[in-house]
mmCIF file of C-alpha atoms in Angstrom:
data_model
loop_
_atom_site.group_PDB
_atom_site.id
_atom_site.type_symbol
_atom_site.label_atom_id
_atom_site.label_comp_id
_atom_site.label_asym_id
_atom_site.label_seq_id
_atom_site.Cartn_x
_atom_site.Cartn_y
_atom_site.Cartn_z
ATOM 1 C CA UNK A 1453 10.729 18.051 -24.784
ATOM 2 C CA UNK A 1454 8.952 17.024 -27.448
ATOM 3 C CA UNK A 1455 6.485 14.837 -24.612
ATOM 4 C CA UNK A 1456 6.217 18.186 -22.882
ATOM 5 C CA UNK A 1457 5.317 20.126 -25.594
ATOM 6 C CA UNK A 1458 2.245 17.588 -26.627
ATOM 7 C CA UNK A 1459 0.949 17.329 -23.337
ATOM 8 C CA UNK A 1460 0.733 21.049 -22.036
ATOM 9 C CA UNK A 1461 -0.230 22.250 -25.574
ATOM 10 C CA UNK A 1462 -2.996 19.527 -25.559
ATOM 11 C CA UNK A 1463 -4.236 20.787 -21.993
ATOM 12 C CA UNK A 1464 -4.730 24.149 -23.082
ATOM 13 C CA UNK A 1465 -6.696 23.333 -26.064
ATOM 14 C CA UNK A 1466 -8.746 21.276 -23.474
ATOM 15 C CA UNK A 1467 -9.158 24.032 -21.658
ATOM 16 C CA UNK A 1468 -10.212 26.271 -24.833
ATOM 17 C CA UNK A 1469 -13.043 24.122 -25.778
ATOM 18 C CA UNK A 1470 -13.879 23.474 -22.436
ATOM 19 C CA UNK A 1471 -14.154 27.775 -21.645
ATOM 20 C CA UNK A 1472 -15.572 28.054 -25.009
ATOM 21 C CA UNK A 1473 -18.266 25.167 -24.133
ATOM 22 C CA UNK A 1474 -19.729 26.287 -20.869
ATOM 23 C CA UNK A 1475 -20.112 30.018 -21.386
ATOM 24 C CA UNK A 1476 -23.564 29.243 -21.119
ATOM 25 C CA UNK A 1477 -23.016 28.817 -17.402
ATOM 26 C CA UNK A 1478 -21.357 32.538 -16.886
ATOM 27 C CA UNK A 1479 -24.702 33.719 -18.094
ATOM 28 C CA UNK A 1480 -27.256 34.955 -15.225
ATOM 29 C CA UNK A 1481 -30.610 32.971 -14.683
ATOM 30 C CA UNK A 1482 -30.767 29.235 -14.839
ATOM 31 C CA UNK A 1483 -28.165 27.943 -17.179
ATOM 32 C CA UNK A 1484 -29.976 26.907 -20.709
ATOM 33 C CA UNK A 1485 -28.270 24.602 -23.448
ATOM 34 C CA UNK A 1486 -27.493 21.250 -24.482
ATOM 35 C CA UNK A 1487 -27.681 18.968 -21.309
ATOM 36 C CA UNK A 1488 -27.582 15.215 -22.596
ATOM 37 C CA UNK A 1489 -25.535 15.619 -25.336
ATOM 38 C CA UNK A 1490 -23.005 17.109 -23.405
ATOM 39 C CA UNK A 1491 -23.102 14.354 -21.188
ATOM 40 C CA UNK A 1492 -23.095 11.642 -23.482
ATOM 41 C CA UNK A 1493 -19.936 13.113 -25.634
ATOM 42 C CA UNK A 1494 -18.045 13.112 -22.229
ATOM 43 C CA UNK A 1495 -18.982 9.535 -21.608
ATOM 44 C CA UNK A 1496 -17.746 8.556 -25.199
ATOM 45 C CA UNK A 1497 -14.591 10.129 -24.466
ATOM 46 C CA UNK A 1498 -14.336 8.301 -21.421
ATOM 47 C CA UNK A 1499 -14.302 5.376 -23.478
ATOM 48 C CA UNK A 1500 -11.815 6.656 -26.175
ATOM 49 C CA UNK A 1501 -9.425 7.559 -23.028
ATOM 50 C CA UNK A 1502 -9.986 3.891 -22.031
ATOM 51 C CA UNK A 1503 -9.302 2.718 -25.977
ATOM 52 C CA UNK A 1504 -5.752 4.788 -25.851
ATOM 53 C CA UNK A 1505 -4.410 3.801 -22.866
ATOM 54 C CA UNK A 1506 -5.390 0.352 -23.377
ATOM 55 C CA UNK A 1507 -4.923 -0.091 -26.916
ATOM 56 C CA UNK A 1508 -1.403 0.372 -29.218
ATOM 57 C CA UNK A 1509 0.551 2.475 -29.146
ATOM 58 C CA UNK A 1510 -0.562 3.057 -25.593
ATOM 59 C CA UNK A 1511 -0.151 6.692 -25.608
ATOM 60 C CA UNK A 1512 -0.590 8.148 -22.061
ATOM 61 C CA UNK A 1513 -0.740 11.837 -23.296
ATOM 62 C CA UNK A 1514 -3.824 11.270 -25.944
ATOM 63 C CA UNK A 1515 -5.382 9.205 -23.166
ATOM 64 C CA UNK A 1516 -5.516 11.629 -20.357
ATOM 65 C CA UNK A 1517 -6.474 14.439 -22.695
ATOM 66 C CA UNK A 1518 -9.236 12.904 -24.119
ATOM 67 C CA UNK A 1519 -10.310 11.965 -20.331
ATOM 68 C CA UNK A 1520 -10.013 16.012 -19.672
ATOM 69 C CA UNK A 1521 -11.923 16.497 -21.910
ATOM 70 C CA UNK A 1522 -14.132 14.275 -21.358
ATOM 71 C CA UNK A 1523 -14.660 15.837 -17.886
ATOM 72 C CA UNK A 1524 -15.115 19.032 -19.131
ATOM 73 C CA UNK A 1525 -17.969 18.054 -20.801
ATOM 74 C CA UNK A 1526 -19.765 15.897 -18.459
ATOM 75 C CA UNK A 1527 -19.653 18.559 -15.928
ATOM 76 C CA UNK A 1528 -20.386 20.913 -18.387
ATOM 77 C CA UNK A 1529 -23.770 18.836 -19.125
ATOM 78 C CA UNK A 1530 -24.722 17.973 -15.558
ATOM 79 C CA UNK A 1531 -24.358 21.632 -14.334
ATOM 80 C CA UNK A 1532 -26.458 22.815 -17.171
ATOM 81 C CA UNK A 1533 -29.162 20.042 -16.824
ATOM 82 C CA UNK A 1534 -28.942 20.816 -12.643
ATOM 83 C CA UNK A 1535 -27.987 24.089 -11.894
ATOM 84 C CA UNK A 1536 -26.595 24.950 -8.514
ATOM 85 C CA UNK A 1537 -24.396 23.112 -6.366
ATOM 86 C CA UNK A 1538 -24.536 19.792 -9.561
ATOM 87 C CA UNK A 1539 -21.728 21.745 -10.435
ATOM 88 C CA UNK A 1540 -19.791 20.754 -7.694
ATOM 89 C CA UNK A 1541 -21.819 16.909 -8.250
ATOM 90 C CA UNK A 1542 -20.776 17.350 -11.715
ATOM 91 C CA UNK A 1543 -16.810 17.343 -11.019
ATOM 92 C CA UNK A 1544 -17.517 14.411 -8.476
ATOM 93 C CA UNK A 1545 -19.575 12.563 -10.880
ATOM 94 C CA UNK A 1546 -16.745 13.244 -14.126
ATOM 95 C CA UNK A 1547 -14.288 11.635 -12.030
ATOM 96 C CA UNK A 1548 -16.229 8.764 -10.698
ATOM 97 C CA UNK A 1549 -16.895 7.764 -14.618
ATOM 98 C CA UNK A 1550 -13.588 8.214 -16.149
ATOM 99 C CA UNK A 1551 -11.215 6.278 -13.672
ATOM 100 C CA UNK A 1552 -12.776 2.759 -14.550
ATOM 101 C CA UNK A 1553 -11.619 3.001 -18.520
ATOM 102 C CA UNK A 1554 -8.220 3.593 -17.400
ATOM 103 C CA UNK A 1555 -8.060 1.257 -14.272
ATOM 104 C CA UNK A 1556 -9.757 -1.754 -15.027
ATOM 105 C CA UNK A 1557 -9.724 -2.573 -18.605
ATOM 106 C CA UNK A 1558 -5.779 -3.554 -19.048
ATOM 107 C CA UNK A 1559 -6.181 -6.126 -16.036
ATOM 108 C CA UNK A 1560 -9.011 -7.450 -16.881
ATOM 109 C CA UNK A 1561 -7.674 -8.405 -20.160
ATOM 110 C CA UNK A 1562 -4.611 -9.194 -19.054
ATOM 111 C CA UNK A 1563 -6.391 -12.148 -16.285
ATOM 112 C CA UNK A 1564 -7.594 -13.950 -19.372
ATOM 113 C CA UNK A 1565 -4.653 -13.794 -22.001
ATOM 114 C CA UNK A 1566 -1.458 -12.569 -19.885
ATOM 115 C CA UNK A 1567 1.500 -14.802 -19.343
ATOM 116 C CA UNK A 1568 4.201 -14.116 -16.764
ATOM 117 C CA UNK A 1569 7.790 -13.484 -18.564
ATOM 118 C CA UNK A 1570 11.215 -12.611 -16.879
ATOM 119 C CA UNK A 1571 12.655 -9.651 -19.152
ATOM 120 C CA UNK A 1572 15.848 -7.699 -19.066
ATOM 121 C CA UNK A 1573 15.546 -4.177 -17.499
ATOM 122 C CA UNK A 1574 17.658 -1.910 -20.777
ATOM 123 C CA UNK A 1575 20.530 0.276 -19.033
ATOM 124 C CA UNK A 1576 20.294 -0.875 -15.879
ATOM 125 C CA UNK A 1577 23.235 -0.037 -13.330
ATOM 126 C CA UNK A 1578 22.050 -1.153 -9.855
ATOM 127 C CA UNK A 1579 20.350 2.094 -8.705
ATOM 128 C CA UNK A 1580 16.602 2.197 -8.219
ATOM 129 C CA UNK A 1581 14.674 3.491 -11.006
ATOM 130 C CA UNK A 1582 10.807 4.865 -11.851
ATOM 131 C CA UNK A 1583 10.678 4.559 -15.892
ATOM 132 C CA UNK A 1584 12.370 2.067 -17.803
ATOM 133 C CA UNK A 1585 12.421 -0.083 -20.529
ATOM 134 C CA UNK A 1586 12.145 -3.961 -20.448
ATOM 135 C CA UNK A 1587 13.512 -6.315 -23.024
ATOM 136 C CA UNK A 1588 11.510 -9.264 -22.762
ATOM 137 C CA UNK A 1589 12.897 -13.402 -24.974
ATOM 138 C CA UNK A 1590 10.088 -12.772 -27.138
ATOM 139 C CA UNK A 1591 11.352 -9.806 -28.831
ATOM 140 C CA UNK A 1592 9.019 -6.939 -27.299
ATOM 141 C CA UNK A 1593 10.098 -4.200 -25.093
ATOM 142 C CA UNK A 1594 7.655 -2.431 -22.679
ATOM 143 C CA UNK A 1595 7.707 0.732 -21.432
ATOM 144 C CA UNK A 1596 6.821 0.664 -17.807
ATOM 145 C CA UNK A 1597 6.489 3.340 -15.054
ATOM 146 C CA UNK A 1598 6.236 3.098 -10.830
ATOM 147 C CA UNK A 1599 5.090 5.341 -8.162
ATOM 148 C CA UNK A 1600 8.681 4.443 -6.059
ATOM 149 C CA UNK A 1601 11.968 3.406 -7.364
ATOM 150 C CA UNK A 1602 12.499 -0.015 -8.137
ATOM 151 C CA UNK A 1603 15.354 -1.995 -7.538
ATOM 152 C CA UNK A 1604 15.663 -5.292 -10.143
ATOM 153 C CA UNK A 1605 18.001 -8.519 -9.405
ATOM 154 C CA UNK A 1606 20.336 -9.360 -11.800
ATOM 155 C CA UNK A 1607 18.512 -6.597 -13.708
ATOM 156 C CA UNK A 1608 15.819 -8.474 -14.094
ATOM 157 C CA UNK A 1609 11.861 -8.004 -13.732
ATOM 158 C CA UNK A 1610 9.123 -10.071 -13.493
ATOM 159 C CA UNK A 1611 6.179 -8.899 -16.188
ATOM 160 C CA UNK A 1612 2.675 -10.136 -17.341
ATOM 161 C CA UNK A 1613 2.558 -9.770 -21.143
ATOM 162 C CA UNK A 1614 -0.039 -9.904 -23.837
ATOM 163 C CA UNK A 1615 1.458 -13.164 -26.090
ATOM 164 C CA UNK A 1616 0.123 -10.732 -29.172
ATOM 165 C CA UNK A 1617 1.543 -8.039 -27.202
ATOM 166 C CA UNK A 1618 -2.014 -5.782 -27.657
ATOM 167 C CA UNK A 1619 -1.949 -5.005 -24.628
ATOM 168 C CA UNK A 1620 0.515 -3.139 -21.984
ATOM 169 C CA UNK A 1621 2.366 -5.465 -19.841
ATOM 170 C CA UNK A 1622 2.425 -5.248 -15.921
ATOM 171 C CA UNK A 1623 4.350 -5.737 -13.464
ATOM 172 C CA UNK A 1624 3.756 -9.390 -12.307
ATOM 173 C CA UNK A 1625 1.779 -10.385 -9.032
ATOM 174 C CA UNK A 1626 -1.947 -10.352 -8.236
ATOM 175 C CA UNK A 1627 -3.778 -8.438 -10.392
ATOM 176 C CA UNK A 1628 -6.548 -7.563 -8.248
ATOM 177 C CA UNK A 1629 -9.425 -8.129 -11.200
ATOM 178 C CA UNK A 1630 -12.333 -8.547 -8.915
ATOM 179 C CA UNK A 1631 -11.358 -5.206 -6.823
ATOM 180 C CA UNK A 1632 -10.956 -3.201 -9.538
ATOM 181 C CA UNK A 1633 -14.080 -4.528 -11.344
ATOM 182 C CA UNK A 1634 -16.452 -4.257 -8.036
ATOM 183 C CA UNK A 1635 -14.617 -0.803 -7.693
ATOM 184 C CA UNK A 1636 -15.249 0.813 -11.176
ATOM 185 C CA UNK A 1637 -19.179 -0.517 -11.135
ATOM 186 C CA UNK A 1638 -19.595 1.626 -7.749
ATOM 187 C CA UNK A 1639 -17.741 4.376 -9.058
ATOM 188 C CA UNK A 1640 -20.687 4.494 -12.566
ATOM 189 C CA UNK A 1641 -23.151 3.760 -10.722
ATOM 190 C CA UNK A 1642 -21.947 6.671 -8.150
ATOM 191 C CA UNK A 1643 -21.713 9.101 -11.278
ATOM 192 C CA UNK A 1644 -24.982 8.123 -12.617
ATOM 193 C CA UNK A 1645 -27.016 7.801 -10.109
ATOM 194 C CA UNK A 1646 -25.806 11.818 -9.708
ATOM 195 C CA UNK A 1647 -26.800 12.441 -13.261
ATOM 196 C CA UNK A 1648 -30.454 11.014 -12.646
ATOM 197 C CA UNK A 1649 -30.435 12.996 -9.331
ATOM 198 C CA UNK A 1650 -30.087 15.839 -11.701
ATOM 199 C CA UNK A 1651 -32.405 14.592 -13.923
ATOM 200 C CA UNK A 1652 -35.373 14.845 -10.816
ATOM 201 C CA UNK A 1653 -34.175 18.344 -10.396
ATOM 202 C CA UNK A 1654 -34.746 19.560 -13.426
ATOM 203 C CA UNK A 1655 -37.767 17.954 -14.035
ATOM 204 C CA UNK A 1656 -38.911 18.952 -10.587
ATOM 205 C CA UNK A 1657 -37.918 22.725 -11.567
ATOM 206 C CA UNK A 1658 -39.321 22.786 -15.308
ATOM 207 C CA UNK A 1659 -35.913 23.869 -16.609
ATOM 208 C CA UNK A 1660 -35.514 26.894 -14.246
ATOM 209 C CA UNK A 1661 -33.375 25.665 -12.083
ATOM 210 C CA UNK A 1662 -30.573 27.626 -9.914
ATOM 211 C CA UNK A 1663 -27.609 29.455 -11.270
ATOM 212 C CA UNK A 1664 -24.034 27.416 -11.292
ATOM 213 C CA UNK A 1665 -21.969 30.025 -9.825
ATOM 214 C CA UNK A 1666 -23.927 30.890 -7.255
ATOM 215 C CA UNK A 1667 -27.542 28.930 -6.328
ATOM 216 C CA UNK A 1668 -29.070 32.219 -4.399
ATOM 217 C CA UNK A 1669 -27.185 35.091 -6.506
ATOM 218 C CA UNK A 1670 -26.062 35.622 -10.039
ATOM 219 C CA UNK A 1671 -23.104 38.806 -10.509
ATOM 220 C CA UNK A 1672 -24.089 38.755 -14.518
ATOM 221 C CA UNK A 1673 -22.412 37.583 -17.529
#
Protein backbone atom coordinates (compact mmCIF):
# COMPACT_ATOMS: atom_id res chain seq x y z
CA UNK A 1 0.00 0.00 0.00
CA UNK A 2 2.37 2.01 1.28
CA UNK A 3 4.60 1.26 -2.38
CA UNK A 4 1.40 2.34 -4.07
CA UNK A 5 0.85 5.29 -2.36
CA UNK A 6 4.66 6.65 -3.10
CA UNK A 7 4.60 5.84 -6.56
CA UNK A 8 1.17 7.28 -7.88
CA UNK A 9 1.50 10.30 -5.49
CA UNK A 10 5.06 10.84 -6.93
CA UNK A 11 3.60 10.64 -10.63
CA UNK A 12 1.23 13.25 -10.10
CA UNK A 13 3.58 15.66 -8.66
CA UNK A 14 5.58 14.80 -11.89
CA UNK A 15 2.93 15.63 -13.71
CA UNK A 16 2.31 19.07 -11.71
CA UNK A 17 5.66 20.42 -12.41
CA UNK A 18 5.72 19.06 -15.64
CA UNK A 19 1.95 21.09 -16.58
CA UNK A 20 3.22 23.86 -14.56
CA UNK A 21 6.67 23.85 -16.68
CA UNK A 22 5.51 23.89 -20.25
CA UNK A 23 2.62 26.33 -20.14
CA UNK A 24 4.75 28.24 -22.23
CA UNK A 25 3.90 25.84 -25.03
CA UNK A 26 -0.16 26.34 -24.66
CA UNK A 27 0.64 29.90 -25.52
CA UNK A 28 -0.03 30.95 -29.36
CA UNK A 29 3.02 32.04 -31.59
CA UNK A 30 6.33 30.29 -31.43
CA UNK A 31 6.88 28.92 -28.01
CA UNK A 32 9.50 31.37 -26.03
CA UNK A 33 11.43 30.30 -22.73
CA UNK A 34 14.22 28.52 -21.34
CA UNK A 35 15.43 25.94 -24.02
CA UNK A 36 18.94 24.56 -22.78
CA UNK A 37 18.40 24.65 -19.38
CA UNK A 38 15.49 22.69 -19.65
CA UNK A 39 17.31 20.27 -21.47
CA UNK A 40 20.23 19.97 -19.46
CA UNK A 41 18.12 19.54 -15.98
CA UNK A 42 16.39 16.55 -17.78
CA UNK A 43 19.71 15.07 -18.70
CA UNK A 44 20.93 15.43 -15.00
CA UNK A 45 17.99 13.66 -13.92
CA UNK A 46 18.64 11.06 -16.27
CA UNK A 47 21.67 10.52 -14.44
CA UNK A 48 20.17 10.73 -10.87
CA UNK A 49 17.51 7.98 -12.21
CA UNK A 50 20.64 6.00 -13.24
CA UNK A 51 22.37 6.82 -9.53
CA UNK A 52 18.98 5.32 -7.75
CA UNK A 53 18.45 2.42 -9.48
CA UNK A 54 21.97 1.58 -9.48
CA UNK A 55 23.07 2.73 -6.25
CA UNK A 56 21.70 1.60 -2.41
CA UNK A 57 19.01 1.27 -1.47
CA UNK A 58 18.08 0.63 -5.06
CA UNK A 59 14.79 2.23 -4.94
CA UNK A 60 12.81 1.57 -8.19
CA UNK A 61 10.04 4.18 -7.35
CA UNK A 62 12.60 7.35 -6.81
CA UNK A 63 14.33 6.04 -9.93
CA UNK A 64 11.58 6.03 -12.42
CA UNK A 65 10.22 9.29 -11.08
CA UNK A 66 13.13 11.13 -11.36
CA UNK A 67 13.43 9.58 -15.08
CA UNK A 68 9.66 11.14 -15.60
CA UNK A 69 10.68 13.82 -14.79
CA UNK A 70 13.42 13.97 -16.40
CA UNK A 71 11.41 13.47 -19.63
CA UNK A 72 9.20 16.04 -18.94
CA UNK A 73 11.75 18.36 -19.08
CA UNK A 74 13.79 17.38 -21.96
CA UNK A 75 10.79 17.45 -24.09
CA UNK A 76 9.75 20.38 -22.52
CA UNK A 77 13.23 22.05 -23.69
CA UNK A 78 13.46 20.56 -27.17
CA UNK A 79 9.85 21.59 -28.10
CA UNK A 80 10.51 25.06 -26.92
CA UNK A 81 14.00 25.38 -28.61
CA UNK A 82 12.15 23.60 -32.01
CA UNK A 83 8.72 24.25 -32.21
CA UNK A 84 6.48 22.07 -34.29
CA UNK A 85 6.51 18.53 -34.83
CA UNK A 86 10.25 18.46 -32.13
CA UNK A 87 7.56 17.91 -29.92
CA UNK A 88 6.82 14.70 -31.11
CA UNK A 89 11.16 14.42 -31.65
CA UNK A 90 11.23 15.59 -28.19
CA UNK A 91 9.28 12.44 -26.60
CA UNK A 92 11.44 10.20 -29.02
CA UNK A 93 14.57 11.86 -28.08
CA UNK A 94 13.58 11.78 -23.84
CA UNK A 95 13.31 8.20 -24.19
CA UNK A 96 16.28 7.45 -26.28
CA UNK A 97 18.46 9.30 -23.34
CA UNK A 98 17.00 7.94 -20.26
CA UNK A 99 16.96 4.06 -20.97
CA UNK A 100 20.89 3.77 -20.98
CA UNK A 101 21.21 5.00 -17.04
CA UNK A 102 18.89 2.36 -16.13
CA UNK A 103 20.00 -0.47 -18.58
CA UNK A 104 23.53 -0.46 -18.79
CA UNK A 105 25.16 0.83 -15.76
CA UNK A 106 24.35 -2.25 -13.19
CA UNK A 107 25.95 -4.75 -15.85
CA UNK A 108 28.56 -3.03 -16.65
CA UNK A 109 29.64 -2.88 -13.15
CA UNK A 110 28.66 -5.99 -12.37
CA UNK A 111 31.26 -7.59 -15.57
CA UNK A 112 34.15 -6.18 -13.60
CA UNK A 113 33.39 -6.91 -9.79
CA UNK A 114 30.36 -9.56 -9.84
CA UNK A 115 30.81 -13.06 -8.60
CA UNK A 116 28.35 -15.87 -9.29
CA UNK A 117 26.68 -17.21 -5.84
CA UNK A 118 23.96 -19.99 -5.39
CA UNK A 119 21.38 -18.38 -2.79
CA UNK A 120 18.26 -19.67 -1.17
CA UNK A 121 14.97 -18.40 -2.76
CA UNK A 122 12.95 -17.14 1.07
CA UNK A 123 9.34 -18.88 1.13
CA UNK A 124 9.61 -20.84 -1.60
CA UNK A 125 6.91 -23.72 -2.14
CA UNK A 126 7.48 -25.14 -5.66
CA UNK A 127 5.16 -22.81 -7.66
CA UNK A 128 6.62 -20.35 -10.12
CA UNK A 129 7.10 -16.97 -8.89
CA UNK A 130 7.87 -13.12 -10.35
CA UNK A 131 9.25 -11.23 -7.04
CA UNK A 132 11.12 -12.79 -4.44
CA UNK A 133 13.65 -12.61 -2.07
CA UNK A 134 17.08 -14.46 -2.17
CA UNK A 135 19.16 -15.39 0.81
CA UNK A 136 22.50 -15.63 -0.42
CA UNK A 137 26.01 -17.67 2.32
CA UNK A 138 27.29 -14.31 2.56
CA UNK A 139 24.63 -12.86 4.58
CA UNK A 140 22.81 -10.47 1.93
CA UNK A 141 19.41 -10.89 0.60
CA UNK A 142 18.35 -9.41 -2.82
CA UNK A 143 15.30 -8.42 -3.93
CA UNK A 144 14.80 -9.59 -7.44
CA UNK A 145 11.94 -9.30 -10.00
CA UNK A 146 11.15 -11.29 -13.66
CA UNK A 147 9.05 -10.61 -16.59
CA UNK A 148 7.66 -14.63 -16.35
CA UNK A 149 7.43 -16.86 -13.42
CA UNK A 150 10.32 -18.63 -12.38
CA UNK A 151 10.59 -21.96 -11.25
CA UNK A 152 13.95 -22.62 -8.80
CA UNK A 153 15.48 -26.29 -8.03
CA UNK A 154 15.78 -27.22 -4.73
CA UNK A 155 14.73 -23.58 -4.22
CA UNK A 156 17.64 -22.46 -5.32
CA UNK A 157 18.91 -19.59 -7.81
CA UNK A 158 21.83 -18.84 -9.45
CA UNK A 159 22.85 -14.85 -8.85
CA UNK A 160 25.77 -12.45 -9.77
CA UNK A 161 26.51 -10.34 -6.67
CA UNK A 162 28.48 -7.27 -5.84
CA UNK A 163 31.20 -8.92 -3.04
CA UNK A 164 30.51 -5.23 -1.27
CA UNK A 165 27.06 -5.80 -2.22
CA UNK A 166 26.83 -1.90 -3.86
CA UNK A 167 25.35 -3.01 -6.38
CA UNK A 168 21.96 -5.07 -7.29
CA UNK A 169 22.57 -8.62 -8.00
CA UNK A 170 21.33 -10.44 -11.24
CA UNK A 171 20.25 -13.24 -12.23
CA UNK A 172 23.33 -15.27 -13.41
CA UNK A 173 24.21 -15.97 -17.20
CA UNK A 174 25.64 -13.70 -19.91
CA UNK A 175 25.38 -10.38 -19.17
CA UNK A 176 25.30 -9.00 -22.51
CA UNK A 177 27.84 -5.83 -21.61
CA UNK A 178 28.90 -5.10 -25.10
CA UNK A 179 25.06 -5.08 -26.41
CA UNK A 180 23.87 -3.01 -23.99
CA UNK A 181 26.87 -0.62 -24.15
CA UNK A 182 26.83 -0.40 -28.23
CA UNK A 183 22.97 -0.08 -27.61
CA UNK A 184 22.78 2.88 -25.10
CA UNK A 185 25.66 4.96 -27.25
CA UNK A 186 23.12 4.72 -30.37
CA UNK A 187 20.29 5.46 -28.35
CA UNK A 188 22.42 9.30 -27.04
CA UNK A 189 23.66 9.77 -29.91
CA UNK A 190 19.96 9.18 -31.48
CA UNK A 191 18.59 11.78 -28.82
CA UNK A 192 21.24 14.24 -29.46
CA UNK A 193 21.77 14.29 -32.67
CA UNK A 194 17.68 15.32 -32.46
CA UNK A 195 18.52 18.06 -30.06
CA UNK A 196 21.21 19.61 -32.53
CA UNK A 197 18.64 19.01 -35.35
CA UNK A 198 16.67 21.38 -33.27
CA UNK A 199 19.35 23.45 -32.65
CA UNK A 200 19.65 24.18 -36.88
CA UNK A 201 16.01 24.93 -36.68
CA UNK A 202 16.01 27.43 -34.50
CA UNK A 203 18.89 29.03 -35.60
CA UNK A 204 17.65 28.69 -39.14
CA UNK A 205 14.23 30.41 -37.89
CA UNK A 206 15.78 33.24 -35.54
CA UNK A 207 13.68 32.02 -32.62
CA UNK A 208 10.29 32.15 -34.46
CA UNK A 209 9.83 28.96 -35.06
CA UNK A 210 6.33 26.94 -35.39
CA UNK A 211 3.80 26.45 -32.69
CA UNK A 212 3.95 22.88 -30.64
CA UNK A 213 0.42 22.06 -30.82
CA UNK A 214 -0.12 22.64 -34.06
CA UNK A 215 2.92 23.74 -36.76
CA UNK A 216 0.29 25.58 -39.31
CA UNK A 217 -2.46 26.75 -36.61
CA UNK A 218 -2.49 27.94 -33.06
CA UNK A 219 -6.42 27.72 -31.14
CA UNK A 220 -4.88 30.33 -28.33
CA UNK A 221 -3.84 30.00 -24.86
Amino acid sequence: MRIALEFYGGTALVLVIVVIAGRRLRRPGAPKGPTWRNIVLGAILFVVAGALYTLPPHNIIFAVLAMLLGCGFFVIGIATLGGGNFGYFGALAAGMAAIPWVMTPTPLLLSHVGRPMTCHVRGYRGTGVKSFTADCPDGHSHDLSSGDYKHFPNGQVQLIVDPRNVLPAEFAGPLHVTTKVVASILCLLGASGIVAAAAVSNRRRRGNVPHVANPGYSSGP
